[in-house]
Short mmCIF file of C-alpha atoms in Angstrom, two decimals:
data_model
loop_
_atom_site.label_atom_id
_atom_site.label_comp_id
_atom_site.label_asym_id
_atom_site.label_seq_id
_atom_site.Cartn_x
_atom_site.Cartn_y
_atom_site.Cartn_z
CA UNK A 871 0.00 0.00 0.00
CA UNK A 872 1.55 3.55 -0.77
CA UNK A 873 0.23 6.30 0.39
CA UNK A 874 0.73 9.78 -0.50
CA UNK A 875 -0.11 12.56 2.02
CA UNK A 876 -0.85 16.25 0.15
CA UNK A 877 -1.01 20.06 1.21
CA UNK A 878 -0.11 22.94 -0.49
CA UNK A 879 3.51 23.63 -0.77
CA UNK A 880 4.45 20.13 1.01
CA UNK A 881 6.55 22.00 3.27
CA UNK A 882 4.14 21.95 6.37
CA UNK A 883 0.94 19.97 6.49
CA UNK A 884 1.84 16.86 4.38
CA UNK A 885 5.65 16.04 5.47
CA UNK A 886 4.48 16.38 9.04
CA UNK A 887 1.76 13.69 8.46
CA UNK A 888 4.51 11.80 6.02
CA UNK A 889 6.98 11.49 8.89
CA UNK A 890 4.30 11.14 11.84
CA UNK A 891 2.95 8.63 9.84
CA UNK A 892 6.29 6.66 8.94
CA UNK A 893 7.15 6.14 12.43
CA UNK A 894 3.77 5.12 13.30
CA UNK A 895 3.97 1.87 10.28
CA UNK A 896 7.56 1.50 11.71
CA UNK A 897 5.78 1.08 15.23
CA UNK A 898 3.60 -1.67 14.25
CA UNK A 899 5.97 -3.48 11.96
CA UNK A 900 4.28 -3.06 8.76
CA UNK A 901 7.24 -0.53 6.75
CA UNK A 902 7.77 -3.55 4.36
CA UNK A 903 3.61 -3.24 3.62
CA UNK A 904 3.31 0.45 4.01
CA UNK A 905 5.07 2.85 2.63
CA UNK A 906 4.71 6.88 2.94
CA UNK A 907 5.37 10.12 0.86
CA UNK A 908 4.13 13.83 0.61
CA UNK A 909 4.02 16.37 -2.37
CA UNK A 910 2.18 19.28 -2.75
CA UNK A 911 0.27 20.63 -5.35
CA UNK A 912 2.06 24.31 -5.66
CA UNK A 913 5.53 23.34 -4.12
CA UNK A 914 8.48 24.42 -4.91
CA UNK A 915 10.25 21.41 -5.69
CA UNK A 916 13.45 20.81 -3.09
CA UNK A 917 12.16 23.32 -0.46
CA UNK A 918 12.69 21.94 3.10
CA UNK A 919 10.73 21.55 6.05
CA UNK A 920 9.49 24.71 7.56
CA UNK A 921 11.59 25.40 10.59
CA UNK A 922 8.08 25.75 12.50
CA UNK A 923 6.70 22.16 11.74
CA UNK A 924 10.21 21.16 12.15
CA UNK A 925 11.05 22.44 15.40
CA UNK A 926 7.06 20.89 16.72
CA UNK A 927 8.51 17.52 15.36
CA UNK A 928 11.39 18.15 17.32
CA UNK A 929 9.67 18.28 20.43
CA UNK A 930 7.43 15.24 19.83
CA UNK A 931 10.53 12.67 19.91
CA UNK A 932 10.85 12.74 15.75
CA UNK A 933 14.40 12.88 14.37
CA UNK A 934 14.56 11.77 10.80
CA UNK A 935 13.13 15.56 9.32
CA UNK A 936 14.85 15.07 6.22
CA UNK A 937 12.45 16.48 3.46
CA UNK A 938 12.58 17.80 0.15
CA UNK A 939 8.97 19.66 -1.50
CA UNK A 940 8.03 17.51 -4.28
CA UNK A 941 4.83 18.59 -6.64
CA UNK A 942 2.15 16.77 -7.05
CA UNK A 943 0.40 15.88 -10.53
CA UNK A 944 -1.81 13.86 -12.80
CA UNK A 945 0.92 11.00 -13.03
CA UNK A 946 1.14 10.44 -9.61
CA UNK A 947 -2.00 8.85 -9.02
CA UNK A 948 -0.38 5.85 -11.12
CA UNK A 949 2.16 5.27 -8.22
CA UNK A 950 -0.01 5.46 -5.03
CA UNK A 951 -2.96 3.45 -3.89
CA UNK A 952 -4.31 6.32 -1.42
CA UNK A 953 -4.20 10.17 -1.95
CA UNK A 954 -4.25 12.02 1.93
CA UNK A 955 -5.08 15.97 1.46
CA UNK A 956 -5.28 18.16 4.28
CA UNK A 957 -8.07 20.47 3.01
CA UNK A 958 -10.69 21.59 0.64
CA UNK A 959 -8.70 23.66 -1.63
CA UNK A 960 -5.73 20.80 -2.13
CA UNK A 961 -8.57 18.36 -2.76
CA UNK A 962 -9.57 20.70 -5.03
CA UNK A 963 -6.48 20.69 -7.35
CA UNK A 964 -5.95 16.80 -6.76
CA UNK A 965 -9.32 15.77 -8.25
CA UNK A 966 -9.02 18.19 -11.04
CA UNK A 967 -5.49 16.18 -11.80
CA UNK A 968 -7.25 13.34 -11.57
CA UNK A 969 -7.60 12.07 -15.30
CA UNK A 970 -10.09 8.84 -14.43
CA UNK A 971 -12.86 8.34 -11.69
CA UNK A 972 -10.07 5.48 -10.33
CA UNK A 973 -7.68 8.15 -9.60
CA UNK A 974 -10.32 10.35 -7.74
CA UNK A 975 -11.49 7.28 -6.02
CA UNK A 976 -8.10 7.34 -4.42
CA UNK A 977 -8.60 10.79 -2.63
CA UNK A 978 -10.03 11.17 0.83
CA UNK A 979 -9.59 13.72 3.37
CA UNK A 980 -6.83 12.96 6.25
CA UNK A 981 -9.13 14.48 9.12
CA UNK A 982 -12.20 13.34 9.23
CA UNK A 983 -13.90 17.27 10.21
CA UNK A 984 -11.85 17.83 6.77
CA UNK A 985 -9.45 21.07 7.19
CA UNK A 986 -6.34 20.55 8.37
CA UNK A 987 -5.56 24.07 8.87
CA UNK A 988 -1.69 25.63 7.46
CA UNK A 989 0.39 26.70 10.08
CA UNK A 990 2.70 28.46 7.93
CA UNK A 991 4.27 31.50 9.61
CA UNK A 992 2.02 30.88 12.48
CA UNK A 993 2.57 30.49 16.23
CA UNK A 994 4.13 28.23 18.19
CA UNK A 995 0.63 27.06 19.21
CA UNK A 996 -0.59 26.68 15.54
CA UNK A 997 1.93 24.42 14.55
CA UNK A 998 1.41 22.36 18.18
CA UNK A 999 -2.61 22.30 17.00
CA UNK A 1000 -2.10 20.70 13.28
CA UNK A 1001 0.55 18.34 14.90
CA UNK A 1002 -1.81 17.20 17.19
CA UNK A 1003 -4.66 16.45 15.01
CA UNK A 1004 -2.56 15.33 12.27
CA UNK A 1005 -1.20 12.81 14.89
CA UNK A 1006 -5.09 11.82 15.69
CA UNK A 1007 -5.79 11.26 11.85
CA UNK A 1008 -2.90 9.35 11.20
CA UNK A 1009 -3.71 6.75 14.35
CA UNK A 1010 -7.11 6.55 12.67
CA UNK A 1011 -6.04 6.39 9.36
CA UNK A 1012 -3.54 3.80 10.28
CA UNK A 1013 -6.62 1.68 11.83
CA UNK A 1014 -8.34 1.34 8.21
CA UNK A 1015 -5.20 0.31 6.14
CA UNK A 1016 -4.18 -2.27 8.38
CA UNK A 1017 -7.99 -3.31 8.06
CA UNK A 1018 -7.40 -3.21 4.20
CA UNK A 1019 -3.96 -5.46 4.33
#
């Protein structure tokens, strides 16, 4: 199963749930069945992880914050099995990438109340609220692969 988590410039949102998530398969044993990514659909491909969301993964106990912005586009729907976005505007420009109802099939929202909201350039408190739920969503989200393995 690979799974690609998506935001807006995949410097925030979607590597925090990529690594959050990562660490969670590596948890339960499953990296070998799981695998996770991130891109964004108006990156700027090879930006790094915003210092914010990086220093809030810091604090949580996560050390591998290696990360490099990747876009996402129509062709990557051929290389994952489940498309994550964070909110209504990337779901937006995912399903109108989508070239098939398969691909759009693929695309669900990674919090169930549906925003995730950007803490870009926000407060230390921002980025502590979109780790937390993002950490929530990925425990559930975690729940229905293993139900689909």
């Amino acid at each position: 199963m690979k799974v690609c988590f998506v935001c807006f410039g995949n410097i925030c949102r979607s590597p925090t749930a990529e690594i959050v998530m990562r660490e969670k398969v590596e948890r339960v044993g499953l990296a070998d069945r799981i695998s996770v990514a991130s891109a964004g659909v108006g990156a700027s491909p090879g930006d790094p992880l915003d210092p914010g969301s990086a220093a809030t993964l810091r604090s949580h106990g996560h050390s591998a914050l290696e990360h490099s912005a990747t876009t996402f586009g129509s062709t990557a729907f051929k290389e994952y099995d489940l498309v994550v976005v964070v909110d209504r505007l990337t779901a937006l420009h995912v399903l109108l990438s989508a070239e098939a109802n398969e691909d759009r099939e693929k695309v669900q929202y990674l919090s169930k109340r549906g925003e995730v909201p950007n803490p870009w350039r926000g407060t230390e408190a921002d980025y502590e609220e979109v780790y937390d739920l993002i950490d929530r969503a990925c425990d559930e989200l975690l729940v229905e692969l293993v139900e689909q393995l």
